[in-house]
XYZ file of C-alpha atoms in Angstrom:
461
model
C -5.990 -1.399 -17.878
C -6.712 1.276 -20.492
C -8.383 4.559 -19.465
C -9.815 7.562 -21.335
C -8.590 11.009 -20.938
C -9.720 12.361 -17.528
C -12.685 14.682 -17.314
C -12.411 18.254 -16.326
C -14.439 18.305 -12.941
C -15.700 21.491 -11.474
C -15.253 21.278 -7.660
C -16.549 23.357 -4.864
C -14.683 22.656 -1.560
C -15.571 24.050 1.814
C -13.052 25.356 4.285
C -11.191 22.559 5.985
C -12.059 21.901 9.605
C -10.859 19.981 12.598
C -12.983 17.166 13.841
C -12.229 16.444 17.588
C -13.399 13.449 19.721
C -17.230 13.797 20.847
C -16.230 13.489 24.592
C -13.085 14.231 26.633
C -10.245 11.759 26.093
C -7.129 10.992 27.980
C -4.257 13.504 27.858
C -1.078 11.415 27.670
C 2.009 10.390 25.585
C 2.063 6.992 23.877
C 5.090 5.514 22.231
C 4.831 4.020 18.896
C 6.407 0.557 18.437
C 9.734 0.125 16.683
C 7.891 -1.649 13.781
C 5.821 1.598 13.407
C 8.853 3.581 13.841
C 10.740 2.370 10.656
C 12.069 5.133 8.618
C 10.155 3.959 5.473
C 6.875 4.445 7.056
C 7.098 8.094 7.513
C 4.830 9.000 4.604
C 1.106 9.594 4.051
C -0.965 6.898 2.299
C -4.244 7.628 0.427
C -7.503 5.596 0.180
C -10.494 6.202 -1.928
C -13.906 4.622 -1.857
C -16.739 5.295 -4.279
C -20.471 4.871 -3.677
C -23.375 5.059 -5.998
C -26.662 6.814 -5.207
C -29.003 4.696 -3.044
C -32.619 5.704 -2.944
C -33.210 4.167 0.449
C -30.798 6.696 1.835
C -32.618 9.730 0.377
C -32.448 12.732 2.490
C -29.436 11.581 4.350
C -26.123 13.452 3.814
C -22.973 11.370 3.878
C -21.033 14.559 4.871
C -22.818 15.021 8.101
C -23.073 11.343 8.846
C -19.436 10.647 8.383
C -18.282 13.702 10.093
C -20.375 12.979 13.133
C -19.181 9.401 13.017
C -15.640 10.286 12.945
C -16.097 12.374 16.093
C -17.638 9.418 17.894
C -14.896 7.048 16.653
C -12.042 9.335 17.818
C -13.401 8.721 21.484
C -12.203 5.149 21.078
C -9.276 5.821 18.779
C -8.236 9.082 20.644
C -4.470 8.753 19.785
C -5.512 9.639 16.157
C -6.774 13.103 17.431
C -3.216 13.780 18.659
C 0.019 14.734 16.975
C 3.395 13.083 16.355
C 6.382 14.258 18.478
C 9.988 13.218 17.556
C 12.329 12.651 20.617
C 16.102 13.292 20.096
C 18.761 11.942 19.747
C 17.190 8.722 18.572
C 14.335 10.078 16.496
C 11.805 7.988 18.662
C 8.291 8.782 17.558
C 5.667 9.506 20.250
C 2.160 10.360 20.022
C 0.919 13.415 22.018
C -2.555 12.658 22.720
C -3.755 16.353 22.892
C -7.253 15.940 21.261
C -6.505 18.534 18.447
C -8.465 16.455 16.046
C -8.238 15.216 12.364
C -8.840 17.368 9.195
C -12.152 17.196 7.333
C -13.017 18.519 4.099
C -16.569 18.757 2.541
C -16.617 18.908 -1.296
C -19.040 18.837 -4.135
C -18.298 17.654 -7.711
C -20.401 18.813 -10.682
C -20.362 15.419 -12.286
C -22.138 12.147 -12.235
C -20.203 9.296 -10.675
C -20.818 6.960 -13.739
C -19.206 9.477 -16.038
C -15.918 8.753 -14.391
C -15.928 5.118 -15.600
C -12.926 3.138 -14.862
C -10.813 6.071 -14.050
C -11.912 5.776 -10.432
C -9.555 2.720 -10.274
C -5.713 2.863 -10.027
C -4.218 5.039 -11.062
C -6.868 7.495 -10.301
C -6.275 10.940 -11.995
C -8.713 12.558 -9.653
C -6.847 11.863 -6.529
C -5.788 15.605 -5.892
C -9.184 16.767 -6.288
C -10.834 13.977 -4.150
C -8.247 14.316 -1.455
C -7.298 18.038 -1.172
C -3.939 18.591 0.102
C -4.569 21.037 2.844
C -1.541 23.371 3.096
C 0.733 22.375 5.960
C -1.110 19.033 6.695
C 1.086 16.521 4.809
C 3.980 16.210 7.030
C 4.544 13.566 9.751
C 5.652 15.575 12.818
C 3.091 17.883 14.389
C 0.451 17.160 11.618
C -2.986 15.654 11.751
C -2.958 11.730 11.564
C -5.901 11.704 9.256
C -7.264 13.872 6.464
C -10.849 12.929 5.419
C -12.742 14.243 2.398
C -16.278 13.462 1.520
C -17.288 14.710 -2.045
C -20.820 14.541 -3.204
C -21.400 13.920 -6.939
C -24.339 15.403 -8.824
C -26.062 12.086 -9.184
C -26.464 11.488 -5.412
C -23.330 9.203 -5.248
C -20.217 10.245 -3.318
C -16.587 9.403 -2.627
C -14.856 9.112 0.797
C -11.119 9.934 0.710
C -8.758 9.109 3.599
C -5.113 10.164 3.838
C -3.352 8.800 6.822
C 0.091 8.846 8.562
C 1.378 5.421 8.021
C 3.308 5.365 11.256
C 0.220 4.942 13.146
C -1.348 1.917 11.482
C -1.376 -0.470 8.635
C -4.155 -1.676 6.408
C -5.521 -4.041 9.148
C -5.577 -1.156 11.505
C -7.270 1.217 9.046
C -9.939 -1.552 8.470
C -10.509 -1.777 12.231
C -10.995 2.101 12.324
C -13.336 2.061 9.431
C -15.420 -0.783 10.801
C -15.808 1.010 14.060
C -16.768 4.172 12.033
C -19.530 2.424 10.125
C -20.890 0.722 13.264
C -21.124 4.044 15.085
C -22.707 5.757 12.114
C -25.371 3.029 12.138
C -26.252 3.488 15.714
C -23.871 1.310 17.820
C -22.753 2.767 21.168
C -19.403 0.895 21.010
C -17.355 -0.785 18.292
C -17.693 -4.548 18.078
C -13.832 -4.751 18.235
C -12.349 -2.244 20.724
C -8.996 -0.823 19.710
C -5.840 -2.023 21.521
C -2.522 0.091 21.821
C -0.071 -2.328 23.477
C 2.754 -1.104 20.931
C 5.390 -2.537 23.298
C 4.684 -6.035 21.837
C 6.512 -4.951 18.600
C 9.167 -2.919 20.232
C 12.898 -3.580 20.526
C 14.166 -5.862 23.175
C 15.722 -4.332 26.262
C 19.089 -5.563 24.885
C 18.616 -5.030 21.114
C 20.508 -7.298 18.943
C 20.423 -7.705 14.996
C 20.314 -11.673 14.617
C 19.206 -11.919 11.001
C 20.266 -10.562 7.495
C 18.155 -7.785 6.324
C 18.615 -7.156 2.629
C 15.637 -4.748 2.584
C 17.906 -2.187 4.266
C 20.965 -2.861 1.953
C 22.742 0.353 0.866
C 24.299 -0.818 -2.487
C 26.396 1.873 -4.198
C 25.365 2.171 -7.720
C 25.827 4.862 -10.395
C 22.170 4.433 -11.387
C 20.773 4.050 -8.074
C 17.037 4.660 -8.904
C 18.018 7.942 -10.403
C 14.582 8.290 -11.897
C 12.973 7.836 -8.437
C 14.386 11.112 -7.341
C 12.092 13.006 -9.496
C 8.694 11.480 -9.507
C 7.652 13.689 -12.516
C 9.819 11.369 -14.641
C 7.518 8.442 -13.675
C 4.144 7.413 -15.240
C 1.643 4.761 -13.944
C -0.510 2.038 -15.447
C -2.572 -0.486 -13.896
C -2.699 -4.109 -14.902
C -5.433 -6.817 -14.312
C -4.526 -10.372 -13.749
C -7.547 -12.828 -13.953
C -7.611 -16.490 -14.628
C -6.411 -16.183 -18.230
C -3.557 -14.128 -17.506
C -2.441 -16.328 -14.601
C -2.759 -19.512 -16.592
C -0.500 -17.799 -19.427
C 2.085 -17.025 -16.820
C 1.836 -20.552 -15.388
C 2.655 -21.876 -18.770
C 6.071 -20.623 -18.449
C 6.709 -23.108 -15.663
C 8.263 -26.341 -17.053
C 5.638 -29.234 -16.851
C 8.659 -31.133 -15.354
C 8.578 -28.945 -12.341
C 6.867 -30.964 -9.486
C 6.755 -28.032 -7.040
C 3.381 -26.247 -6.777
C 3.668 -22.595 -6.685
C 0.944 -20.304 -5.147
C -0.579 -17.972 -7.787
C 0.506 -14.787 -5.845
C 4.104 -15.970 -5.513
C 3.914 -16.694 -9.343
C 2.535 -13.153 -10.056
C 4.944 -11.350 -7.798
C 7.945 -13.193 -9.343
C 6.608 -12.489 -12.849
C 6.193 -8.714 -12.243
C 9.663 -8.481 -10.568
C 11.216 -10.131 -13.640
C 9.217 -8.167 -16.277
C 9.951 -4.926 -14.492
C 13.792 -5.681 -14.228
C 13.946 -6.554 -17.920
C 11.930 -3.323 -18.851
C 14.457 -1.141 -16.908
C 17.421 -2.464 -19.075
C 19.817 -2.545 -16.286
C 23.435 -3.721 -16.448
C 23.589 -7.350 -15.755
C 25.720 -6.801 -12.614
C 23.347 -4.376 -10.965
C 21.780 -5.681 -7.847
C 18.061 -5.583 -7.837
C 15.584 -6.056 -4.920
C 12.097 -7.296 -4.514
C 10.700 -6.239 -1.107
C 7.612 -8.135 -0.197
C 5.596 -6.978 2.835
C 4.742 -9.974 5.174
C 1.986 -9.706 7.844
C 3.119 -10.352 11.341
C -0.498 -11.389 12.162
C -0.159 -14.465 10.000
C -0.661 -17.879 11.582
C 2.916 -18.925 10.836
C 4.355 -16.481 13.248
C 4.151 -16.843 17.121
C 3.035 -13.252 17.853
C -0.183 -13.203 19.927
C -1.415 -9.765 18.885
C -4.776 -8.787 20.424
C -7.578 -8.706 17.918
C -7.912 -4.934 18.287
C -4.189 -4.154 17.809
C -4.267 -1.386 15.092
C -0.511 -0.657 14.891
C 1.745 -1.648 12.080
C 2.311 -5.395 12.168
C 4.398 -6.284 9.239
C 8.033 -6.610 8.144
C 9.487 -6.250 4.654
C 12.108 -8.890 3.773
C 13.776 -8.621 0.374
C 14.758 -11.010 -2.349
C 18.069 -10.043 -4.066
C 19.540 -10.948 -7.304
C 21.921 -9.751 -10.070
C 19.793 -8.172 -12.829
C 21.331 -10.361 -15.549
C 20.824 -13.476 -13.592
C 17.180 -12.713 -12.942
C 16.446 -11.729 -16.457
C 18.168 -14.717 -18.088
C 17.053 -17.455 -15.730
C 13.719 -19.314 -15.892
C 10.885 -17.778 -13.982
C 11.125 -20.478 -11.400
C 14.463 -18.706 -10.342
C 12.654 -15.624 -9.248
C 9.675 -17.663 -7.616
C 12.116 -19.724 -5.604
C 13.630 -16.355 -4.257
C 10.224 -15.074 -3.289
C 9.428 -18.380 -1.538
C 12.864 -18.226 0.265
C 11.776 -14.787 1.546
C 8.524 -15.808 2.840
C 10.014 -19.068 4.395
C 12.539 -17.204 6.477
C 9.808 -15.304 8.281
C 9.633 -16.197 12.011
C 9.368 -14.303 15.450
C 13.216 -13.794 15.506
C 13.274 -11.993 12.094
C 10.586 -9.554 13.412
C 12.554 -8.978 16.658
C 15.653 -8.351 14.520
C 13.934 -5.719 12.524
C 12.664 -3.831 15.575
C 16.102 -4.113 17.150
C 17.811 -2.924 14.004
C 15.720 0.284 13.996
C 17.067 1.203 17.423
C 20.614 0.239 16.769
C 20.954 1.744 13.304
C 18.565 4.564 13.510
C 15.298 4.249 11.809
C 16.584 3.026 8.531
C 14.599 3.297 5.214
C 14.235 0.518 2.707
C 16.908 0.446 0.087
C 16.591 2.428 -2.991
C 18.943 0.246 -5.032
C 16.525 -0.750 -7.803
C 13.918 -1.847 -5.272
C 10.384 -3.006 -6.300
C 8.108 -2.987 -3.211
C 4.832 -5.060 -3.276
C 2.134 -4.537 -0.681
C -0.574 -7.250 -0.808
C -3.920 -5.465 -0.043
C -6.105 -8.257 -1.319
C -7.500 -8.844 2.245
C -7.459 -5.243 3.379
C -11.254 -4.919 2.996
C -11.435 -1.343 1.805
C -13.988 -2.701 -0.754
C -16.222 -3.859 2.129
C -16.809 -0.535 3.914
C -20.527 0.223 4.084
C -21.597 3.556 5.501
C -25.176 2.784 4.741
C -25.254 3.202 1.075
C -24.035 -0.237 0.269
C -20.599 -1.621 -0.639
C -18.244 0.729 -2.762
C -17.978 0.338 -6.382
C -14.205 0.662 -5.776
C -12.330 0.913 -2.489
C -8.419 0.844 -2.077
C -5.111 2.580 -2.409
C -5.704 4.733 -5.676
C -2.118 4.559 -7.185
C 1.336 3.286 -6.804
C 3.469 5.394 -4.488
C 6.894 5.638 -6.155
C 8.321 2.156 -6.252
C 5.497 0.587 -3.965
C 2.757 -1.165 -5.839
C -0.466 -2.237 -4.141
C -2.206 -5.497 -5.142
C -6.010 -5.022 -4.945
C -8.835 -7.466 -5.368
C -11.139 -6.462 -8.417
C -13.666 -7.636 -10.876
C -13.144 -6.520 -14.265
C -15.919 -5.269 -16.743
C -16.825 -8.952 -17.402
C -17.334 -9.670 -13.798
C -14.240 -11.821 -13.608
C -12.376 -11.671 -10.156
C -8.720 -10.992 -10.315
C -5.812 -8.770 -9.074
C -5.293 -5.070 -10.070
C -1.925 -3.654 -9.573
C -0.554 -0.190 -10.510
C 2.950 0.057 -11.746
C 5.163 3.213 -11.754
C 7.952 3.474 -14.151
C 9.785 5.839 -16.425
C 7.958 6.332 -19.876
C 10.449 4.115 -21.983
C 10.452 1.341 -19.394
C 6.787 1.407 -18.868
C 6.346 0.889 -22.720
C 8.667 -2.108 -22.634
C 6.989 -3.480 -19.505
C 3.517 -3.156 -21.209
C 4.772 -4.998 -24.173
C 6.271 -7.758 -21.976
C 3.222 -8.308 -20.003
C 0.802 -7.959 -22.839
C 2.692 -10.406 -25.061
C 3.400 -12.879 -22.317
C -0.327 -12.979 -21.196
C -1.810 -13.301 -24.630
C 1.159 -15.480 -26.158
C 2.599 -17.927 -23.682
C 5.624 -18.603 -26.110
C 6.617 -15.019 -26.253
C 10.253 -14.336 -25.137
C 11.153 -10.586 -24.409
C 14.517 -9.211 -25.371
C 16.767 -8.197 -22.613
C 18.506 -4.904 -23.216
C 21.561 -4.188 -21.014
C 24.269 -1.607 -21.198
C 27.215 -2.302 -23.254
C 26.333 -6.007 -24.082
C 24.534 -7.533 -27.185
C 20.779 -7.870 -26.831
C 19.917 -11.367 -25.728
C 16.690 -13.271 -25.262
C 15.467 -14.101 -21.900
C 12.974 -16.627 -20.877
C 10.021 -15.515 -18.745
């Protein structure tokens, strides 16, 4: 998705303040689950939502309404007003429910929302202004769980930014919290769905045992182990929209003799993984990973999580291939690897991940040429209504290193599709853009695979 040069926005920010629960809440300690407590979840994740001016809300200030609503919501979600404590020697994370509160920032931007155009969509160049990084707030241990910023635009529209500690909740949990917030803002006395802690459900067994293969935590030794990922200033981001036309073009690369019916999302994920690997120009013997986040709440698993459970409830199995084989094989090779990953998901796999965290010490996902996909199509951030109507955009505003988020979106023609931001080094990004563009607009296109120390050859998408 193309974007024009970002505008220079004049911003006025008020002093950050702490919002505490509206009434007294329990003072206690609560253990996170061992699915919450994966090493790779120890980061902050941003969410942005943009709202147009609504004349029916004239005279109502989104800053005050949302701030007051947060105070009420924290009564029910009181662990979010606490702080993370790390217990040694096993680095176990525990929530100290001390009621210190969450951070809140009030801001004004001297620009009309419409002037920002498509740049409100990923990768949003205004993220640092719409989510001010309050000094000392971005850590995991001892820092606020939430940073919330409400920014008014000169036209009467506004943006709401959330930055949250991912160890506390996943996208579904955030949606529960935001739904409760909107209900309380609109006058409800309690949320329709009350929050449920019960993190023991996804904690390690009393006698932990790793019973499955977990390639997502592989530690392959490589001379080129995502060297570019160590310095994010070397990476650039672009977003790509996949509607019906693009998906049909990708589908055209499946042989008509194939009798297997592939789901569109499996097709897209496999296509992106292959194109990305080609664009990186890796040695054919390099091991590459596709880590695909799978929701534990899915009907295919036997976990009976309470409706109000707002903790992390997903695992991240990985497909693995040699780069050369992935690039030179038909697209169905990559699709079958993706399907195999999904098919191996069961209760035992989830239990094995939780046990692994205890046995091997809060491992992080592999950094060995790993492409991580998070499917946020059902997250519902585009459905949050504070009273001004639905946001014109709501979701994670950028890729985070090697993690890409798939978001539901309508393009400028009103067509529904998937938007995904990709983060790559500049030369690889140029190649990736060429492959995607030529493939989606010319189904017969076959990109060139460039590998180290071997002649260039052609690879079928």
